[in-house]
XYZ file of C-alpha atoms in Angstrom:
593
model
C 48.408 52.451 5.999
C 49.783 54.290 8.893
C 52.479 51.350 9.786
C 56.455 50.612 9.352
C 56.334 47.013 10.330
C 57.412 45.145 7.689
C 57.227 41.440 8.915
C 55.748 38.814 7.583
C 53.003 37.004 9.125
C 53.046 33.952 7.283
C 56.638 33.645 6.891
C 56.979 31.732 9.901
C 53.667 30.004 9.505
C 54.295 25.672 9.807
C 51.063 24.380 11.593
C 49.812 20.624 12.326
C 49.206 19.102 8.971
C 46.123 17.016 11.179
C 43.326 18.455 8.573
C 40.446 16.238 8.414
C 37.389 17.076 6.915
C 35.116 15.738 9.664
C 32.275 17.612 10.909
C 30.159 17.988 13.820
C 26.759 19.474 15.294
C 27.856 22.539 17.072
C 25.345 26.030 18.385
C 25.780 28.642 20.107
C 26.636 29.570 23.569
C 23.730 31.672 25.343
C 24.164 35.583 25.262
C 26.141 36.526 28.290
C 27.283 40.618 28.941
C 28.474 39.600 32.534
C 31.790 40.578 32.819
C 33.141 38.215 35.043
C 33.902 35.132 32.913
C 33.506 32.765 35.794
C 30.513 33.164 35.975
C 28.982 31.628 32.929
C 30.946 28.380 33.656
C 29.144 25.599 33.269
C 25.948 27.221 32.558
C 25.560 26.327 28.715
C 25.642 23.507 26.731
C 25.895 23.734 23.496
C 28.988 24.954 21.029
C 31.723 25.781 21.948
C 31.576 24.972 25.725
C 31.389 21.330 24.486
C 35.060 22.398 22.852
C 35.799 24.028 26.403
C 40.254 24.579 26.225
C 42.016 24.873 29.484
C 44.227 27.457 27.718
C 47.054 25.530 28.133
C 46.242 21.682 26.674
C 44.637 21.242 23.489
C 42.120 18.581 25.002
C 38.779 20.137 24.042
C 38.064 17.822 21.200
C 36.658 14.290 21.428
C 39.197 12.863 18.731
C 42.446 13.328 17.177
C 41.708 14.683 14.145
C 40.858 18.474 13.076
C 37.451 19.205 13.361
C 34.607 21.576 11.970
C 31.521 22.051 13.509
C 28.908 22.957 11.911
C 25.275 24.563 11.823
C 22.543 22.175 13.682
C 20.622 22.120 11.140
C 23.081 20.286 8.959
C 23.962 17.499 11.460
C 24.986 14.178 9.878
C 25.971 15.813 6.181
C 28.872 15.064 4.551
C 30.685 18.062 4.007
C 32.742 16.633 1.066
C 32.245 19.687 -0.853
C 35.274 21.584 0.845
C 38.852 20.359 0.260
C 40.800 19.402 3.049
C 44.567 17.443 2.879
C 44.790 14.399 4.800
C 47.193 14.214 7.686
C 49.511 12.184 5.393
C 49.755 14.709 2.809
C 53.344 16.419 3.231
C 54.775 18.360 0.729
C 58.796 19.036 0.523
C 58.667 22.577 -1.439
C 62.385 22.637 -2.420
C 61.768 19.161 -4.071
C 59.611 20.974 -6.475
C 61.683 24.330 -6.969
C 59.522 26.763 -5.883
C 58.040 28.716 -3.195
C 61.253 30.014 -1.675
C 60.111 31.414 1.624
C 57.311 28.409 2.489
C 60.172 26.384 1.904
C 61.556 26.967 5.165
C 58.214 25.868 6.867
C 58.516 22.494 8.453
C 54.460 21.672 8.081
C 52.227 22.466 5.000
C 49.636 21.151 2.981
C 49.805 20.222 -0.586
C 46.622 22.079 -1.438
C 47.718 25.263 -3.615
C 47.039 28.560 -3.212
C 46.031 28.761 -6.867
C 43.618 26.192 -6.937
C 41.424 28.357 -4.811
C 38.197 30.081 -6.093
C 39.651 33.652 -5.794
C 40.790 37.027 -7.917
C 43.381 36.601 -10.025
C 45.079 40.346 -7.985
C 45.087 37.749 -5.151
C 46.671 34.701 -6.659
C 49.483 36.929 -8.404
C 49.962 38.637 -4.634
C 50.116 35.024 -3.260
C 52.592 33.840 -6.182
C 54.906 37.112 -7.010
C 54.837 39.341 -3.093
C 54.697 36.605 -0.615
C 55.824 33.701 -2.930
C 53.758 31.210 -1.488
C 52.617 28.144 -3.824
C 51.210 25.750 -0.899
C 48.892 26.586 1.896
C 49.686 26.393 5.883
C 47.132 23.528 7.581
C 45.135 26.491 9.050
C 44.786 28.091 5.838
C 43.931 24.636 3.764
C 41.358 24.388 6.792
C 39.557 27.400 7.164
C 40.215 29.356 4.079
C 37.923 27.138 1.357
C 35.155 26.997 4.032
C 34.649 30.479 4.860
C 35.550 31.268 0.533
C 32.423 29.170 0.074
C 29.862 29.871 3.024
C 28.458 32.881 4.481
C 28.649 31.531 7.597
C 30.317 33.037 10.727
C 33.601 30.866 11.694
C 35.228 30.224 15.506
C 38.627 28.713 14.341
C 41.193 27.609 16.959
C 44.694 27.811 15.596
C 47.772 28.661 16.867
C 49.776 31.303 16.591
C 52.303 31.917 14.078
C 50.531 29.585 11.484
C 49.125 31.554 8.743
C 46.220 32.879 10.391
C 46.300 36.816 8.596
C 46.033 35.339 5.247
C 43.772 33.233 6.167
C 41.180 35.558 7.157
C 42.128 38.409 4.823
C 42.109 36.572 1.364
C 38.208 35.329 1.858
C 37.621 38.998 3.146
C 39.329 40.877 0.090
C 36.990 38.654 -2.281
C 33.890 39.668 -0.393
C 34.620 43.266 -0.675
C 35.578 42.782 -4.211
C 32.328 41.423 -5.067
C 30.285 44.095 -2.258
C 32.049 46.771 -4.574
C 31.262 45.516 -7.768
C 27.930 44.955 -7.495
C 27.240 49.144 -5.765
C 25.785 47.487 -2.687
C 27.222 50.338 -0.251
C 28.153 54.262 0.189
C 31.446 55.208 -0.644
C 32.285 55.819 2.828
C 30.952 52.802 4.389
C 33.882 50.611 5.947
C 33.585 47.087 4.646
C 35.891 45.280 7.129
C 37.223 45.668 10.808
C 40.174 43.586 12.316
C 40.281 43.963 16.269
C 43.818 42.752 17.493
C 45.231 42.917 21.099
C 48.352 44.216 20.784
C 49.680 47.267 18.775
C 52.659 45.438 16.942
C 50.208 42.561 15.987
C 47.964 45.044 14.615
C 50.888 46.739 12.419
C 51.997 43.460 10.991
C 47.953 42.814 9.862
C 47.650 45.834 8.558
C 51.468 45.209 6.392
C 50.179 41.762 5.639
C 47.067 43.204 4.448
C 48.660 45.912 2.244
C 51.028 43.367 0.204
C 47.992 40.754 -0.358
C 45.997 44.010 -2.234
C 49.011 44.538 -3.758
C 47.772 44.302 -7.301
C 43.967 45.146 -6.522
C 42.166 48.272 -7.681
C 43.735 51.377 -5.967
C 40.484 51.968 -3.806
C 40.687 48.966 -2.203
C 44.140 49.675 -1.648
C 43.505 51.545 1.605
C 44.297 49.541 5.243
C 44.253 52.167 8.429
C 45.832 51.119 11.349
C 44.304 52.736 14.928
C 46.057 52.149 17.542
C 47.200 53.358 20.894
C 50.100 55.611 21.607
C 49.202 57.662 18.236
C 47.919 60.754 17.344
C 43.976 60.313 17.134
C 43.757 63.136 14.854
C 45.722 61.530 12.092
C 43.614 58.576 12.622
C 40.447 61.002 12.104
C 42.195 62.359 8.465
C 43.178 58.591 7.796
C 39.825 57.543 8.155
C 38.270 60.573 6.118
C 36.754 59.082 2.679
C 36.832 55.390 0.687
C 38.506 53.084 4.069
C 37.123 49.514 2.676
C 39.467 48.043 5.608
C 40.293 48.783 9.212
C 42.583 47.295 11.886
C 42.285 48.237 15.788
C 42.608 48.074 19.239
C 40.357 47.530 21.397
C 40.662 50.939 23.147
C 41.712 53.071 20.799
C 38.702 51.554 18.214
C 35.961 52.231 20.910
C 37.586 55.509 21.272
C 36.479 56.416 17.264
C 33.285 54.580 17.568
C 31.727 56.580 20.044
C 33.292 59.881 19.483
C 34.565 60.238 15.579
C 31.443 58.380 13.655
C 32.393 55.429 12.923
C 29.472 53.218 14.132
C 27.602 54.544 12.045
C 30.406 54.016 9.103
C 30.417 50.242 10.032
C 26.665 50.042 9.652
C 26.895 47.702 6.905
C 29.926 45.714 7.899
C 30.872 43.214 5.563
C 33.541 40.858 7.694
C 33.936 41.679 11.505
C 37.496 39.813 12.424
C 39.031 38.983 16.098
C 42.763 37.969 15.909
C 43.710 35.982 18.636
C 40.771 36.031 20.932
C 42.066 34.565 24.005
C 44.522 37.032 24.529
C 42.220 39.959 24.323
C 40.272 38.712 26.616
C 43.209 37.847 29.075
C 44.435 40.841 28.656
C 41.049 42.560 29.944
C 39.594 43.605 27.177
C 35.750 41.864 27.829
C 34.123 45.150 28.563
C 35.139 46.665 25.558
C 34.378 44.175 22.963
C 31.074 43.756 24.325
C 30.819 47.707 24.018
C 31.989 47.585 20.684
C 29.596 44.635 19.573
C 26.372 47.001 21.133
C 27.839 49.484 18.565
C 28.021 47.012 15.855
C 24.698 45.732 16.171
C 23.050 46.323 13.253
C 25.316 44.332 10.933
C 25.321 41.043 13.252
C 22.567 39.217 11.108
C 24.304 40.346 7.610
C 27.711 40.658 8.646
C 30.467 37.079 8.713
C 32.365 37.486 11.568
C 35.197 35.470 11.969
C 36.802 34.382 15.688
C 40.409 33.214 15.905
C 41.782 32.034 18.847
C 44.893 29.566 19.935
C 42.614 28.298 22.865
C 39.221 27.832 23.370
C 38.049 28.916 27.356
C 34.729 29.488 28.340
C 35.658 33.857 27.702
C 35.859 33.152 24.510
C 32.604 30.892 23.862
C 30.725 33.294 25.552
C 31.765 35.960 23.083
C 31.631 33.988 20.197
C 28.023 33.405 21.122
C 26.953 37.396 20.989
C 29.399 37.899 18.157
C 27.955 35.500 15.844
C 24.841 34.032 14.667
C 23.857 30.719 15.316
C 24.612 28.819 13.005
C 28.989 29.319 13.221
C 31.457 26.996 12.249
C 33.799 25.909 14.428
C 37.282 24.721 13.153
C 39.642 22.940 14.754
C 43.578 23.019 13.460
C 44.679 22.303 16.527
C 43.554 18.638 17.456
C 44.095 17.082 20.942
C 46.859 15.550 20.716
C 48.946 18.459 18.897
C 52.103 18.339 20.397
C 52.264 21.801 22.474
C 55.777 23.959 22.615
C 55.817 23.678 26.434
C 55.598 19.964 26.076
C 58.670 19.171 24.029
C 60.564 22.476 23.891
C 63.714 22.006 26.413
C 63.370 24.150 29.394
C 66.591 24.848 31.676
C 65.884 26.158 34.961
C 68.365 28.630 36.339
C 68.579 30.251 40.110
C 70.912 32.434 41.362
C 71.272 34.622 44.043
C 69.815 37.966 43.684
C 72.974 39.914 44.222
C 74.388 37.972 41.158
C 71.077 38.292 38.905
C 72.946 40.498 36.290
C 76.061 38.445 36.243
C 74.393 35.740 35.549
C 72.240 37.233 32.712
C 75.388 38.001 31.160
C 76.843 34.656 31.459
C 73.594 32.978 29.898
C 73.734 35.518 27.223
C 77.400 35.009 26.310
C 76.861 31.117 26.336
C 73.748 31.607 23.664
C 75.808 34.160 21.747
C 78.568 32.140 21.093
C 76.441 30.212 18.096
C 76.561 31.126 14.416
C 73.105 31.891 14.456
C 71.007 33.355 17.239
C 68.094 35.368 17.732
C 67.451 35.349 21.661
C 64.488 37.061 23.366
C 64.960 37.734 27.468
C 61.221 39.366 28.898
C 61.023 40.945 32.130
C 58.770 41.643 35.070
C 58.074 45.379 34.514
C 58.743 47.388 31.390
C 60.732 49.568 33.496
C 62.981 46.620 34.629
C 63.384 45.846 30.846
C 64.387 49.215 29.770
C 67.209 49.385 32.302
C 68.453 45.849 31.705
C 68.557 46.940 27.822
C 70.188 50.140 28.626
C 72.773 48.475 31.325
C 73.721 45.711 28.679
C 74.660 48.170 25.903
C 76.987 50.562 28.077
C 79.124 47.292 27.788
C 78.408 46.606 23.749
C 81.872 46.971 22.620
C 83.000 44.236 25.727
C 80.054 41.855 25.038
C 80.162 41.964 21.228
C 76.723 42.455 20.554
C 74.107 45.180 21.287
C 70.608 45.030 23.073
C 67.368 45.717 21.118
C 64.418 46.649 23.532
C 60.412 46.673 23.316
C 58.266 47.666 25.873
C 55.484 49.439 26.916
C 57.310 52.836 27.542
C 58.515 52.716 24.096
C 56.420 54.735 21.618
C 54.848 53.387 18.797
C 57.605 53.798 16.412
C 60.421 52.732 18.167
C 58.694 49.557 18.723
C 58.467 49.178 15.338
C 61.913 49.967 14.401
C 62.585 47.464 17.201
C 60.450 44.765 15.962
C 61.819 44.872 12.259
C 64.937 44.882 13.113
C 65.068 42.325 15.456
C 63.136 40.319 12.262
C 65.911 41.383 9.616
C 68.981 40.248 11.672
C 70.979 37.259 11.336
C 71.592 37.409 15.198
C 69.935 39.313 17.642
C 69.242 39.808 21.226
C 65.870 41.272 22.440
C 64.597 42.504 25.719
C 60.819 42.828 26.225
C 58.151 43.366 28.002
C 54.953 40.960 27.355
C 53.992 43.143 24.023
C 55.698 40.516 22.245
C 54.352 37.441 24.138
C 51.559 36.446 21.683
C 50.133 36.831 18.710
C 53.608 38.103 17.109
C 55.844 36.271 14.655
C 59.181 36.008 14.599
C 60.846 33.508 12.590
C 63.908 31.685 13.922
C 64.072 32.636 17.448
C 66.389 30.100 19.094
C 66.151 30.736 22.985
C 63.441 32.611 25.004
C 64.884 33.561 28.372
C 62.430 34.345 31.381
C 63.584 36.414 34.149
C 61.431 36.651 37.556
C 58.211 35.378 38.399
C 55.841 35.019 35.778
C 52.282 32.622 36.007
C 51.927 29.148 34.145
C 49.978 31.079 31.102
C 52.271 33.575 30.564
C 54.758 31.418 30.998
C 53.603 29.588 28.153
C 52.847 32.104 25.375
C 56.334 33.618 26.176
C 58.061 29.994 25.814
C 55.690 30.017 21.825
C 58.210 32.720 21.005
C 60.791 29.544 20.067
C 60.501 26.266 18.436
C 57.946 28.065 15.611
C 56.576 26.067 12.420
C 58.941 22.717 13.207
C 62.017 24.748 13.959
C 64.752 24.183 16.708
C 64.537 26.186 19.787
C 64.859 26.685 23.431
C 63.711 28.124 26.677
C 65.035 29.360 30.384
C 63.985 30.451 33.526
C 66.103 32.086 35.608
C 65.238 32.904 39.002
C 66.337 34.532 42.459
C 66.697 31.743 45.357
C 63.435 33.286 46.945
C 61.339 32.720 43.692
C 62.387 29.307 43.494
C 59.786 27.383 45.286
C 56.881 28.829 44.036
C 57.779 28.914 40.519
C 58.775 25.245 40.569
C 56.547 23.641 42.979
C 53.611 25.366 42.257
C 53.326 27.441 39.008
C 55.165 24.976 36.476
C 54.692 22.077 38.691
C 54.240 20.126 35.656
C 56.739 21.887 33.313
C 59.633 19.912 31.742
C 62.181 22.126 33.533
C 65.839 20.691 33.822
C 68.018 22.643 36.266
C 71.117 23.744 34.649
C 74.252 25.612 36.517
C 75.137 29.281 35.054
C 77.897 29.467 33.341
C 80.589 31.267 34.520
C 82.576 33.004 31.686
C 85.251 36.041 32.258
C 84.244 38.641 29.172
C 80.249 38.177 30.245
C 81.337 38.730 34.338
C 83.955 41.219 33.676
C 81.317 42.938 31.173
C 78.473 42.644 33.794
C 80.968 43.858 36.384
C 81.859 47.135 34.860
C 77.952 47.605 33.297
C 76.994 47.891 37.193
C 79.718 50.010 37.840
C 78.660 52.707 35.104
C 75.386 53.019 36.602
C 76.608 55.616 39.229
C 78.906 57.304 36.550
C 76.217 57.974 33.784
C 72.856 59.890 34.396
C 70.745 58.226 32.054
C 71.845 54.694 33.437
C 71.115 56.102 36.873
C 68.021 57.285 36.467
C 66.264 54.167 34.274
C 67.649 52.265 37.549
C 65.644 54.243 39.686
C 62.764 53.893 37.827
C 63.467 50.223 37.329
C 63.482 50.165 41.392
C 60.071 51.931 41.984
C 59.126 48.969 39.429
C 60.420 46.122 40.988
C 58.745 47.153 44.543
C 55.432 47.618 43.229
C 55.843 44.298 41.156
C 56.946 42.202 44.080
C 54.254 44.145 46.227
C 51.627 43.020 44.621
C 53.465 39.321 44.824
C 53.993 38.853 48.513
C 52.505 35.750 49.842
C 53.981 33.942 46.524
C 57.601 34.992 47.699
C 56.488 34.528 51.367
C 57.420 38.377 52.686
C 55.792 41.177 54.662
C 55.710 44.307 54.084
C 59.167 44.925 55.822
C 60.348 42.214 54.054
C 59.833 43.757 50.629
C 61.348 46.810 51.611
C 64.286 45.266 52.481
C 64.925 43.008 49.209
C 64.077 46.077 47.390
C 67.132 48.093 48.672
C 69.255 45.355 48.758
C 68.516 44.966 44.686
C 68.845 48.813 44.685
C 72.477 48.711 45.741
C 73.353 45.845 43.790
C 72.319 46.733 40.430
C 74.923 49.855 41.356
C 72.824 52.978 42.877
C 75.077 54.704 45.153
C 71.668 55.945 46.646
C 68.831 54.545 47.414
C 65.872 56.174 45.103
C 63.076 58.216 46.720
C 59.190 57.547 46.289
C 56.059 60.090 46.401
C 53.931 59.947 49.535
C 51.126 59.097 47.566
C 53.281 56.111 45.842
C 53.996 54.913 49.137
C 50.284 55.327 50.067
C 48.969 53.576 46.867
C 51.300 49.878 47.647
C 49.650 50.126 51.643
C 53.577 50.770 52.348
C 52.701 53.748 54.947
C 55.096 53.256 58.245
C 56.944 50.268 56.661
C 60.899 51.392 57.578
C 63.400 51.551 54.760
C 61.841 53.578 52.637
C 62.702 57.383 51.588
C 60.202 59.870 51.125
C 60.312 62.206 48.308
C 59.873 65.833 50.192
């Protein structure tokens, strides 16, 4: 597999322990390719829209309890013939001795990993690589229902709850038994994971790699395609027996139409989507539904599996021309699952904008001060986050701890580098970007740290960063004065923000002090500011009437943050820059000649 993440999906997996065994009459939303997904609200009635999520409450559900619905033609039967734990059944693993790592989970089952009806490679991978005994509430819930059925699933879980296993284990049997029995070509591709992000992606595809870890050695082959890589060496990794792939969206309608793929995936055996909400927030409709016109022929033989930590109308409608009629739909979620921004503490911070970095620093040596912390801090722009990485770790030695960074304008690999090691540490800041927003897991963070504008959803999956699988964490907004009223009033109107003073420590002002002051000394410093400039005023652009500026306005804050983040100069733009934001004959601004 063409990866170097090593993290553990599961590791950090807790989830609800609210399985119930209750089932209902569910269908299928109506075909839909229409693009906009407002407008297919309200136009169907049957499954899921009756589950319809507001992507932010868990309220889609007529009761309490976990839920499965399933075919219409079995309304009213008792599906007693697949195990589910109660909601009372809690297990304490270091009571028993074993399963060292699901130890640390605060919520699993006490239905065992062994007791299911799979290969014996798989239980030994389950017992001796990832050392789980007990199952996550997701798993317990969705993993001896799709086992058993041939049915398509839609399964709303949240992130960072065991979700990889539970999809891959059921799909490793059924191309264990596709094998056996000669049913396909040697170079037909038996299963394809689509995944939003490229770092989510990696860790399926390292997931993936350790549960075939005692399998045959042909179905020991995962390939990873994703963005930012060479395509070619996709091509040559994708050249004889691939029983499974993982992709992107892009980069996986990118080999479909061009390197002969559909016609590889003919005879699909499992089609999988990995947090579905978030590829289609992230605009990825029109090429799904491109990529399910390419998958055609395999719908009606194919299982194709949905995950997804919310349920909107997007992500009905796809369900319903991804899947056949008669889905499941499982619910591990429940409505009154108790939600991270609910009961996560959330400290509000504002500061003036000439004292934005000062007061990072001060936040960050407050957190740092504990015996244990692993703190992420995401940014408006990538650009904004390289710079605030780079400007932190001029001053290292005088903070006492070093900045890791991940963002878009990293490439592949030093993501990855970043991601594991940011996993691996005891303590450990992080700066990002939103690649690490959703669908990732890492275990233990103790404080997520917003900086700038952001919207309520984002807001959200950022703040799911902390407080994972039962543990303790934190979150914090910090804002400039002219932010203030729209973030609070407006955006997290009903957000359990407490406002908290900065701290004001010497080491973190004299570090942030002297971090500004290098940026005119050091090229590389200078430069990422620049960049990080041309960032913030086509971020804030595009932001106006939510910070209440014109166009002058904008210019003005822009060169005002400029000078106080310690350029000497103010940076230069290209005409057709200028051009592009509509900033043409707005004063204040330099044009490159």
């Amino acid at each position: 597999m063409e990866t170097s993440s090593r993290g553990n999906g599961n590791k950090g997996a807790g989830g609800n322990n609210n399985n119930r065994n209750n089932r209902r009459r569910g269908g299928r939303k109506n075909n839909n390719n229409n693009n906009n997904d407002n407008d297919t609200k309200n136009k169907n009635r049957n499954n899921p829209k009756k589950h319809k999520d507001d992507n932010t409450r868990s309220s889609h559900m007529n009761s309490k309890r976990s839920k499965t619905t399933t075919a219409p033609r079995d309304v009213g039967q008792r599906r007693s013939d697949v195990p589910g734990p109660s909601s009372s059944e809690r297990l304490n693993t270091n009571d028993k001795g074993t399963n060292s790592d699901s130890a640390k989970l605060a919520h699993i089952t006490n239905h065992r990993f062994a007791d299911l009806k799979i290969s014996a490679e798989s239980r030994r991978a389950m017992a001796e690589v990832f050392r789980y005994e007990f199952m996550t509430a997701v798993q317990s819930e969705t993993l001896p229902l799709i086992l058993k059925e041939n049915k398509d699933c839609l399964a709303k879980a949240k992130t960072g709850t065991g979700k990889t296993l539970a999809f891959m284990i059921p799909t490793i049997e059924k191309i264990m038994a596709s094998m056996s029995n000669n049913a396909r070509q040697r170079s037909d591709i038996c299963c394809l994971v689509i995944s939003p992000t490229r770092e989510l992606a990696q860790q399926i595809g390292t997931e993936t790699e350790r549960l075939l870890s005692f399998h045959e050695r042909h179905l020991k082959k995962v390939v990873v395609c994703v963005g930012g890589t060479n395509k070619n060496k996709d091509v040559k990794s994708l050249s004889g027996t691939t029983p499974i792939v993982v992709a992107t969206p892009g980069r996986l309608l990118d080999h479909l139409q061009t390197s002969g793929l559909a016609e590889r995936m003919a005879r699909l055996d499992t089609l999988i989507f990995d947090e579905a909400d978030q590829l289609l927030d992230m605009g990825f409709r029109p090429d799904i539904e491109r990529i399910l016109r390419l998958l055609q022929p395999s719908r009606e033989t194919r299982q194709t599996l949905l995950f997804s930590a919310t349920i909107p109308d997007s992500v009905s409608e796809i369900a319903g021309i991804a899947m056949r009629r008669d889905y499941n739909f499982v619910d591990t979620v429940g409505e009154d699952s108790e939600q991270t921004h609910l009961h996560v503490q959330q400290q509000l911070m504002v500061t003036p904008q000439a004292l934005q970095i000062q007061s990072l620093a001060n936040i960050l040596e407050r957190e740092t001060k504990n015996n244990d912390y692993k703190i992420i801090v995401f940014f408006t722009t990538a650009r904004l986050t390289g710079f605030m990485a780079e400007l932190f770790n001029s001053v290292k030695n005088q903070t006492g701890y070093d900045v890791l960074e991940i963002h878009s304008r990293k490439s592949q690999k030093q993501r990855e580098r970043a991601s594991d090691e940011f996993r691996k540490r005891k303590n450990a800041v992080m700066f990002s970007s939103d690649v690490t927003a959703r669908g990732m897991d890492y275990p233990g963070v103790t404080f997520v740290l917003q900086v700038g504008l952001t919207d309520r959803s984002q807001y959200i999956h950022r703040l799911g960063r902390t407080a994972r699988a039962g543990k303790d964490g934190k979150g914090g907004l910090l804002l400039a004065e002219y932010e203030r009223d729209y973030m609070v009033k407006k955006e997290l109107a009903d957000m359990p923000l407490e406002s908290t003073s900065i701290p004001s420590l010497d080491t973190a002002s004299s570090a942030a002090t002297r971090a500004i002051q290098n940026v005119s000394k050091t090229h590389d410093l200078r430069t990422a500011a620049e960049q990080a400039y041309r960032a913030w005023l086509g971020y804030y652009n595009g932001h106006l009437k939510k910070v209440k500026w014109d166009k002058k306005t904008l210019v003005q804050q822009a060169n005002m943050w400029g000078a106080e983040v310690g350029l000497k100069a103010q940076p230069s733009l290209q005409k057709r820059t200028i051009g592009k934001m509509g900033l043409r004959g707005t004063p204040g601004l330099i044009i490159e000649n």
